């Protein structure tokens, strides 16, 4: 078995505010340890299910250089740094059987959700594929499904748990904190959060045949709403991209991986200096 663990930071137990996930701040340095511990818990869970599994861990927050390599479970392979193909799902291919989302958060616009955003809080207000709004969980679940990998587990706050259960029926959700607002939450102790992740992973892997992720098997009509009209200008230089509203970009992608990559490209172009 080959399993990919995508690890973000905003959904980690104990994390509630911007400075908690922003390099250069004291809170961030501590929370890197919590992030690494939750990643290791997921690795342990995979290997408890299949001792011979190959586990890839993709550092998936900010510049993808957050996990502490020396503290990560040594039985996995760490994918670190950017740019890289598939971004948060670096390492995904047709040989991956299952994907785990750890430290994930609600999509942009989610009410009372800790640090909710989609790809880039600085630029993206919403993403729609064939008219269906998706956050990072939905986009990444669809990309995993495109390659035949089952997105079996998400860990984060209660809002991403509800979002995941709606967009990916059958997924297992581990709630490690309960949002009291955009920058406040009731959190499990970090050790308890890790114990729950580790304990749930084997069950999630065993149930992978029951997961029903969103699928986009043909061309995908992609729409991305940006925060301001001026953010669209560089993206409109990309052949095939059109303006569908004052701050909405549209593109007919040949497949889901192309649409997934364009979302990240639009985010970069929208904030380029």
mmCIF file of C-alpha atoms in Angstrom:
data_model
loop_
_atom_site.group_PDB
_atom_site.id
_atom_site.type_symbol
_atom_site.label_atom_id
_atom_site.label_comp_id
_atom_site.label_asym_id
_atom_site.label_seq_id
_atom_site.Cartn_x
_atom_site.Cartn_y
_atom_site.Cartn_z
ATOM 1 C CA UNK A 1 0.000 0.000 0.000
ATOM 2 C CA UNK A 2 1.147 3.531 -0.801
ATOM 3 C CA UNK A 3 -0.356 6.396 1.223
ATOM 4 C CA UNK A 4 0.086 10.148 0.860
ATOM 5 C CA UNK A 5 -0.352 12.358 3.940
ATOM 6 C CA UNK A 6 -0.945 16.033 3.072
ATOM 7 C CA UNK A 7 -0.288 18.210 6.132
ATOM 8 C CA UNK A 8 -1.498 21.796 6.452
ATOM 9 C CA UNK A 9 -1.191 23.943 9.571
ATOM 10 C CA UNK A 10 -4.339 25.988 10.181
ATOM 11 C CA UNK A 11 -6.301 22.925 11.288
ATOM 12 C CA UNK A 12 -3.749 21.658 13.826
ATOM 13 C CA UNK A 13 -4.877 21.504 17.466
ATOM 14 C CA UNK A 14 -3.790 24.650 19.344
ATOM 15 C CA UNK A 15 -3.621 26.849 16.241
ATOM 16 C CA UNK A 16 -6.136 29.712 16.205
ATOM 17 C CA UNK A 17 -4.604 32.936 14.848
ATOM 18 C CA UNK A 18 -2.558 34.265 11.955
ATOM 19 C CA UNK A 19 0.642 34.581 13.952
ATOM 20 C CA UNK A 20 0.299 30.907 14.902
ATOM 21 C CA UNK A 21 1.021 29.883 11.294
ATOM 22 C CA UNK A 22 3.233 32.734 10.111
ATOM 23 C CA UNK A 23 7.007 32.128 9.945
ATOM 24 C CA UNK A 24 9.010 34.493 12.098
ATOM 25 C CA UNK A 25 6.642 34.460 15.058
ATOM 26 C CA UNK A 26 7.296 32.636 18.314
ATOM 27 C CA UNK A 27 3.891 30.934 18.223
ATOM 28 C CA UNK A 28 4.667 29.565 14.751
ATOM 29 C CA UNK A 29 7.861 27.896 15.953
ATOM 30 C CA UNK A 30 5.982 26.035 18.674
ATOM 31 C CA UNK A 31 3.132 25.092 16.355
ATOM 32 C CA UNK A 32 5.577 23.559 13.873
ATOM 33 C CA UNK A 33 6.136 20.940 16.542
ATOM 34 C CA UNK A 34 2.393 20.321 16.938
ATOM 35 C CA UNK A 35 2.057 20.049 13.148
ATOM 36 C CA UNK A 36 4.894 17.551 12.988
ATOM 37 C CA UNK A 37 3.402 15.512 15.826
ATOM 38 C CA UNK A 38 0.041 15.217 14.041
ATOM 39 C CA UNK A 39 1.819 14.184 10.827
ATOM 40 C CA UNK A 40 3.720 11.485 12.738
ATOM 41 C CA UNK A 41 0.483 10.280 14.323
ATOM 42 C CA UNK A 42 -0.968 9.781 10.848
ATOM 43 C CA UNK A 43 2.143 7.857 9.781
ATOM 44 C CA UNK A 44 1.860 5.592 12.812
ATOM 45 C CA UNK A 45 -1.783 4.967 11.983
ATOM 46 C CA UNK A 46 -0.956 3.947 8.416
ATOM 47 C CA UNK A 47 1.754 1.548 9.557
ATOM 48 C CA UNK A 48 -0.526 0.077 12.217
ATOM 49 C CA UNK A 49 -2.882 -0.841 9.382
ATOM 50 C CA UNK A 50 -0.164 -2.061 7.004
ATOM 51 C CA UNK A 51 3.335 -2.471 8.398
ATOM 52 C CA UNK A 52 4.750 -2.684 4.869
ATOM 53 C CA UNK A 53 3.081 0.489 3.582
ATOM 54 C CA UNK A 54 5.043 3.241 1.871
ATOM 55 C CA UNK A 55 4.114 6.577 3.434
ATOM 56 C CA UNK A 56 4.773 9.935 1.790
ATOM 57 C CA UNK A 57 4.267 13.099 3.846
ATOM 58 C CA UNK A 58 3.737 16.318 1.882
ATOM 59 C CA UNK A 59 4.441 19.499 3.848
ATOM 60 C CA UNK A 60 1.541 21.602 2.559
ATOM 61 C CA UNK A 61 1.494 24.935 4.410
ATOM 62 C CA UNK A 62 2.755 28.281 3.053
ATOM 63 C CA UNK A 63 6.151 27.670 1.398
ATOM 64 C CA UNK A 64 5.968 23.957 2.244
ATOM 65 C CA UNK A 65 8.887 24.192 4.712
ATOM 66 C CA UNK A 66 7.272 23.847 8.128
ATOM 67 C CA UNK A 67 7.514 20.263 9.358
ATOM 68 C CA UNK A 68 10.534 19.501 11.533
ATOM 69 C CA UNK A 69 12.320 16.656 9.701
ATOM 70 C CA UNK A 70 14.228 15.459 12.759
ATOM 71 C CA UNK A 71 10.999 15.075 14.759
ATOM 72 C CA UNK A 72 8.954 13.385 12.018
ATOM 73 C CA UNK A 73 8.425 9.622 12.180
ATOM 74 C CA UNK A 74 11.509 8.218 10.445
ATOM 75 C CA UNK A 75 9.527 5.560 8.566
ATOM 76 C CA UNK A 76 8.051 8.047 6.084
ATOM 77 C CA UNK A 77 9.463 10.092 3.194
ATOM 78 C CA UNK A 78 9.081 13.882 3.501
ATOM 79 C CA UNK A 79 8.211 16.020 0.460
ATOM 80 C CA UNK A 80 9.343 19.557 1.262
ATOM 81 C CA UNK A 81 9.717 22.884 -0.590
ATOM 82 C CA UNK A 82 8.205 24.533 -3.659
ATOM 83 C CA UNK A 83 7.372 24.998 -6.490
ATOM 84 C CA UNK A 84 6.344 21.432 -7.181
ATOM 85 C CA UNK A 85 3.761 19.574 -9.209
ATOM 86 C CA UNK A 86 0.356 19.221 -7.506
ATOM 87 C CA UNK A 87 1.342 21.505 -4.636
ATOM 88 C CA UNK A 88 -0.338 20.197 -1.483
ATOM 89 C CA UNK A 89 -0.590 16.738 -3.075
ATOM 90 C CA UNK A 90 3.000 16.451 -4.255
ATOM 91 C CA UNK A 91 3.804 12.772 -4.665
ATOM 92 C CA UNK A 92 0.335 11.870 -5.912
ATOM 93 C CA UNK A 93 0.274 9.398 -8.795
ATOM 94 C CA UNK A 94 -1.636 6.414 -10.051
ATOM 95 C CA UNK A 95 0.294 4.214 -7.600
ATOM 96 C CA UNK A 96 -1.123 5.965 -4.495
ATOM 97 C CA UNK A 97 -3.938 4.039 -2.809
ATOM 98 C CA UNK A 98 -5.154 6.561 -0.253
ATOM 99 C CA UNK A 99 -4.715 10.165 0.834
ATOM 100 C CA UNK A 100 -5.006 11.671 4.324
ATOM 101 C CA UNK A 101 -5.617 15.383 4.978
ATOM 102 C CA UNK A 102 -4.144 16.503 8.320
ATOM 103 C CA UNK A 103 -4.303 20.042 9.725
ATOM 104 C CA UNK A 104 -6.871 21.114 7.125
ATOM 105 C CA UNK A 105 -9.279 24.065 7.447
ATOM 106 C CA UNK A 106 -12.608 25.320 6.110
ATOM 107 C CA UNK A 107 -12.985 26.878 2.679
ATOM 108 C CA UNK A 108 -13.029 30.627 2.080
ATOM 109 C CA UNK A 109 -16.193 32.292 3.332
ATOM 110 C CA UNK A 110 -17.054 29.647 5.928
ATOM 111 C CA UNK A 111 -18.707 31.277 8.924
ATOM 112 C CA UNK A 112 -17.171 30.730 12.376
ATOM 113 C CA UNK A 113 -14.265 28.679 11.005
ATOM 114 C CA UNK A 114 -10.664 28.873 12.197
ATOM 115 C CA UNK A 115 -8.454 30.635 9.623
ATOM 116 C CA UNK A 116 -10.726 29.584 6.743
ATOM 117 C CA UNK A 117 -9.478 30.240 3.210
ATOM 118 C CA UNK A 118 -9.020 28.528 -0.134
ATOM 119 C CA UNK A 119 -5.427 28.228 -1.430
ATOM 120 C CA UNK A 120 -4.668 31.911 -0.778
ATOM 121 C CA UNK A 121 -6.483 33.991 1.794
ATOM 122 C CA UNK A 122 -4.862 37.078 0.291
ATOM 123 C CA UNK A 123 -6.424 36.675 -3.136
ATOM 124 C CA UNK A 124 -9.054 33.942 -3.595
ATOM 125 C CA UNK A 125 -12.653 34.372 -2.429
ATOM 126 C CA UNK A 126 -14.165 31.245 -4.028
ATOM 127 C CA UNK A 127 -13.416 28.396 -6.449
ATOM 128 C CA UNK A 128 -16.057 26.573 -8.491
ATOM 129 C CA UNK A 129 -15.664 23.500 -10.687
ATOM 130 C CA UNK A 130 -18.653 22.899 -12.978
ATOM 131 C CA UNK A 131 -20.586 25.268 -10.723
ATOM 132 C CA UNK A 132 -19.765 23.452 -7.471
ATOM 133 C CA UNK A 133 -17.865 25.484 -4.874
ATOM 134 C CA UNK A 134 -14.881 23.626 -3.446
ATOM 135 C CA UNK A 135 -12.295 24.443 -0.801
ATOM 136 C CA UNK A 136 -8.875 22.861 -0.464
ATOM 137 C CA UNK A 137 -10.403 19.650 0.885
ATOM 138 C CA UNK A 138 -12.746 19.295 -2.087
ATOM 139 C CA UNK A 139 -10.183 20.293 -4.706
ATOM 140 C CA UNK A 140 -7.580 17.920 -3.313
ATOM 141 C CA UNK A 141 -10.086 15.104 -2.859
ATOM 142 C CA UNK A 142 -11.114 15.471 -6.513
ATOM 143 C CA UNK A 143 -7.487 15.427 -7.640
ATOM 144 C CA UNK A 144 -6.824 12.301 -5.566
ATOM 145 C CA UNK A 145 -9.894 10.622 -7.089
ATOM 146 C CA UNK A 146 -8.700 11.509 -10.589
ATOM 147 C CA UNK A 147 -5.657 9.325 -9.911
ATOM 148 C CA UNK A 148 -7.643 6.530 -8.299
ATOM 149 C CA UNK A 149 -6.578 7.353 -4.732
ATOM 150 C CA UNK A 150 -9.229 7.385 -1.998
ATOM 151 C CA UNK A 151 -9.277 10.515 0.232
ATOM 152 C CA UNK A 152 -10.118 8.686 3.444
ATOM 153 C CA UNK A 153 -9.494 11.062 6.346
ATOM 154 C CA UNK A 154 -9.486 14.739 7.276
ATOM 155 C CA UNK A 155 -8.314 16.211 10.598
ATOM 156 C CA UNK A 156 -9.014 19.804 11.609
ATOM 157 C CA UNK A 157 -11.741 21.870 13.223
ATOM 158 C CA UNK A 158 -15.435 21.013 13.291
ATOM 159 C CA UNK A 159 -16.210 23.169 10.244
ATOM 160 C CA UNK A 160 -13.806 21.329 7.941
ATOM 161 C CA UNK A 161 -15.167 18.054 9.303
ATOM 162 C CA UNK A 162 -18.687 19.050 8.209
ATOM 163 C CA UNK A 163 -17.421 20.368 4.875
ATOM 164 C CA UNK A 164 -15.506 17.161 4.181
ATOM 165 C CA UNK A 165 -18.438 14.929 5.091
ATOM 166 C CA UNK A 166 -20.604 16.911 2.653
ATOM 167 C CA UNK A 167 -18.201 16.989 -0.291
ATOM 168 C CA UNK A 168 -16.635 13.547 0.277
ATOM 169 C CA UNK A 169 -19.313 11.186 1.625
ATOM 170 C CA UNK A 170 -17.741 8.302 3.512
ATOM 171 C CA UNK A 171 -14.608 10.197 4.580
ATOM 172 C CA UNK A 172 -13.566 9.848 8.230
ATOM 173 C CA UNK A 173 -13.195 13.128 10.108
ATOM 174 C CA UNK A 174 -11.129 13.713 13.229
ATOM 175 C CA UNK A 175 -12.165 16.919 14.985
ATOM 176 C CA UNK A 176 -9.240 18.284 17.002
ATOM 177 C CA UNK A 177 -10.835 21.669 17.829
ATOM 178 C CA UNK A 178 -14.216 23.401 17.774
ATOM 179 C CA UNK A 179 -14.340 26.865 16.245
ATOM 180 C CA UNK A 180 -15.632 29.792 18.316
ATOM 181 C CA UNK A 181 -14.843 32.220 15.493
ATOM 182 C CA UNK A 182 -12.265 32.889 12.826
ATOM 183 C CA UNK A 183 -9.445 33.144 15.363
ATOM 184 C CA UNK A 184 -10.763 31.261 18.398
ATOM 185 C CA UNK A 185 -11.424 27.617 19.206
ATOM 186 C CA UNK A 186 -11.793 25.049 21.962
ATOM 187 C CA UNK A 187 -8.827 22.729 21.395
ATOM 188 C CA UNK A 188 -7.958 19.194 22.350
ATOM 189 C CA UNK A 189 -4.643 18.720 24.125
ATOM 190 C CA UNK A 190 -2.039 18.131 21.349
ATOM 191 C CA UNK A 191 -1.340 14.602 22.622
ATOM 192 C CA UNK A 192 -5.050 13.763 22.603
ATOM 193 C CA UNK A 193 -5.376 15.122 19.059
ATOM 194 C CA UNK A 194 -2.521 12.873 17.953
ATOM 195 C CA UNK A 195 -4.012 9.843 19.702
ATOM 196 C CA UNK A 196 -7.341 10.342 17.922
ATOM 197 C CA UNK A 197 -5.704 10.758 14.522
ATOM 198 C CA UNK A 198 -3.551 7.662 14.991
ATOM 199 C CA UNK A 199 -6.529 5.604 16.163
ATOM 200 C CA UNK A 200 -8.807 6.667 13.287
ATOM 201 C CA UNK A 201 -6.402 6.172 10.377
ATOM 202 C CA UNK A 202 -6.575 2.335 10.302
ATOM 203 C CA UNK A 203 -10.379 2.374 10.257
ATOM 204 C CA UNK A 204 -10.386 5.039 7.532
ATOM 205 C CA UNK A 205 -8.026 2.977 5.372
ATOM 206 C CA UNK A 206 -10.089 -0.157 5.885
ATOM 207 C CA UNK A 207 -13.205 1.747 4.742
ATOM 208 C CA UNK A 208 -11.599 3.331 1.682
ATOM 209 C CA UNK A 209 -13.878 1.505 -0.763
ATOM 210 C CA UNK A 210 -16.863 3.376 0.723
ATOM 211 C CA UNK A 211 -15.518 6.879 0.082
ATOM 212 C CA UNK A 212 -17.309 8.862 -2.657
ATOM 213 C CA UNK A 213 -15.170 11.877 -3.587
ATOM 214 C CA UNK A 214 -16.208 14.455 -6.187
ATOM 215 C CA UNK A 215 -15.238 13.369 -9.700
ATOM 216 C CA UNK A 216 -14.690 15.455 -12.803
ATOM 217 C CA UNK A 217 -13.922 13.019 -15.614
ATOM 218 C CA UNK A 218 -14.111 15.359 -18.622
ATOM 219 C CA UNK A 219 -13.461 19.023 -19.310
ATOM 220 C CA UNK A 220 -13.958 21.208 -16.226
ATOM 221 C CA UNK A 221 -15.522 24.660 -16.236
ATOM 222 C CA UNK A 222 -13.388 26.548 -13.691
ATOM 223 C CA UNK A 223 -14.378 29.830 -12.079
ATOM 224 C CA UNK A 224 -12.269 31.651 -9.501
ATOM 225 C CA UNK A 225 -13.497 34.725 -7.637
ATOM 226 C CA UNK A 226 -10.711 37.007 -6.478
ATOM 227 C CA UNK A 227 -10.991 39.610 -3.731
ATOM 228 C CA UNK A 228 -10.610 42.579 -6.061
ATOM 229 C CA UNK A 229 -11.048 43.390 -9.772
ATOM 230 C CA UNK A 230 -7.413 44.472 -10.127
ATOM 231 C CA UNK A 231 -6.235 40.999 -9.149
ATOM 232 C CA UNK A 232 -7.594 39.545 -12.394
ATOM 233 C CA UNK A 233 -5.355 41.488 -14.750
ATOM 234 C CA UNK A 234 -2.240 39.298 -14.891
ATOM 235 C CA UNK A 235 -4.267 36.096 -15.075
ATOM 236 C CA UNK A 236 -6.121 37.414 -18.116
ATOM 237 C CA UNK A 237 -2.788 37.268 -19.985
ATOM 238 C CA UNK A 238 -2.952 33.464 -19.786
ATOM 239 C CA UNK A 239 -4.354 32.135 -23.109
ATOM 240 C CA UNK A 240 -7.931 30.928 -22.717
ATOM 241 C CA UNK A 241 -8.648 32.741 -19.444
ATOM 242 C CA UNK A 242 -11.625 35.087 -19.607
ATOM 243 C CA UNK A 243 -13.257 37.637 -17.351
ATOM 244 C CA UNK A 244 -16.736 36.538 -16.255
ATOM 245 C CA UNK A 245 -17.359 39.330 -13.803
ATOM 246 C CA UNK A 246 -15.533 42.256 -12.207
ATOM 247 C CA UNK A 247 -13.438 39.881 -10.095
ATOM 248 C CA UNK A 248 -14.231 36.457 -11.602
ATOM 249 C CA UNK A 249 -11.894 34.483 -13.873
ATOM 250 C CA UNK A 250 -13.175 31.661 -16.050
ATOM 251 C CA UNK A 251 -11.435 28.885 -17.945
ATOM 252 C CA UNK A 252 -12.521 25.655 -19.598
ATOM 253 C CA UNK A 253 -9.873 23.169 -18.483
ATOM 254 C CA UNK A 254 -9.358 19.893 -20.357
ATOM 255 C CA UNK A 255 -9.282 17.963 -17.072
ATOM 256 C CA UNK A 256 -9.304 18.314 -13.289
ATOM 257 C CA UNK A 257 -5.493 18.380 -12.833
ATOM 258 C CA UNK A 258 -5.277 21.384 -15.174
ATOM 259 C CA UNK A 259 -8.033 23.183 -13.286
ATOM 260 C CA UNK A 260 -6.362 22.361 -9.957
ATOM 261 C CA UNK A 261 -3.051 23.799 -11.151
ATOM 262 C CA UNK A 262 -4.668 26.952 -12.516
ATOM 263 C CA UNK A 263 -6.190 27.785 -9.142
ATOM 264 C CA UNK A 264 -2.695 27.954 -7.650
ATOM 265 C CA UNK A 265 -1.413 29.932 -10.641
ATOM 266 C CA UNK A 266 -4.215 32.475 -10.324
ATOM 267 C CA UNK A 267 -3.375 32.912 -6.642
ATOM 268 C CA UNK A 268 0.272 33.649 -7.478
ATOM 269 C CA UNK A 269 -0.548 36.028 -10.320
ATOM 270 C CA UNK A 270 -3.135 37.898 -8.260
ATOM 271 C CA UNK A 271 -0.568 38.899 -5.635
ATOM 272 C CA UNK A 272 2.551 39.223 -7.816
ATOM 273 C CA UNK A 273 4.438 42.470 -7.299
#
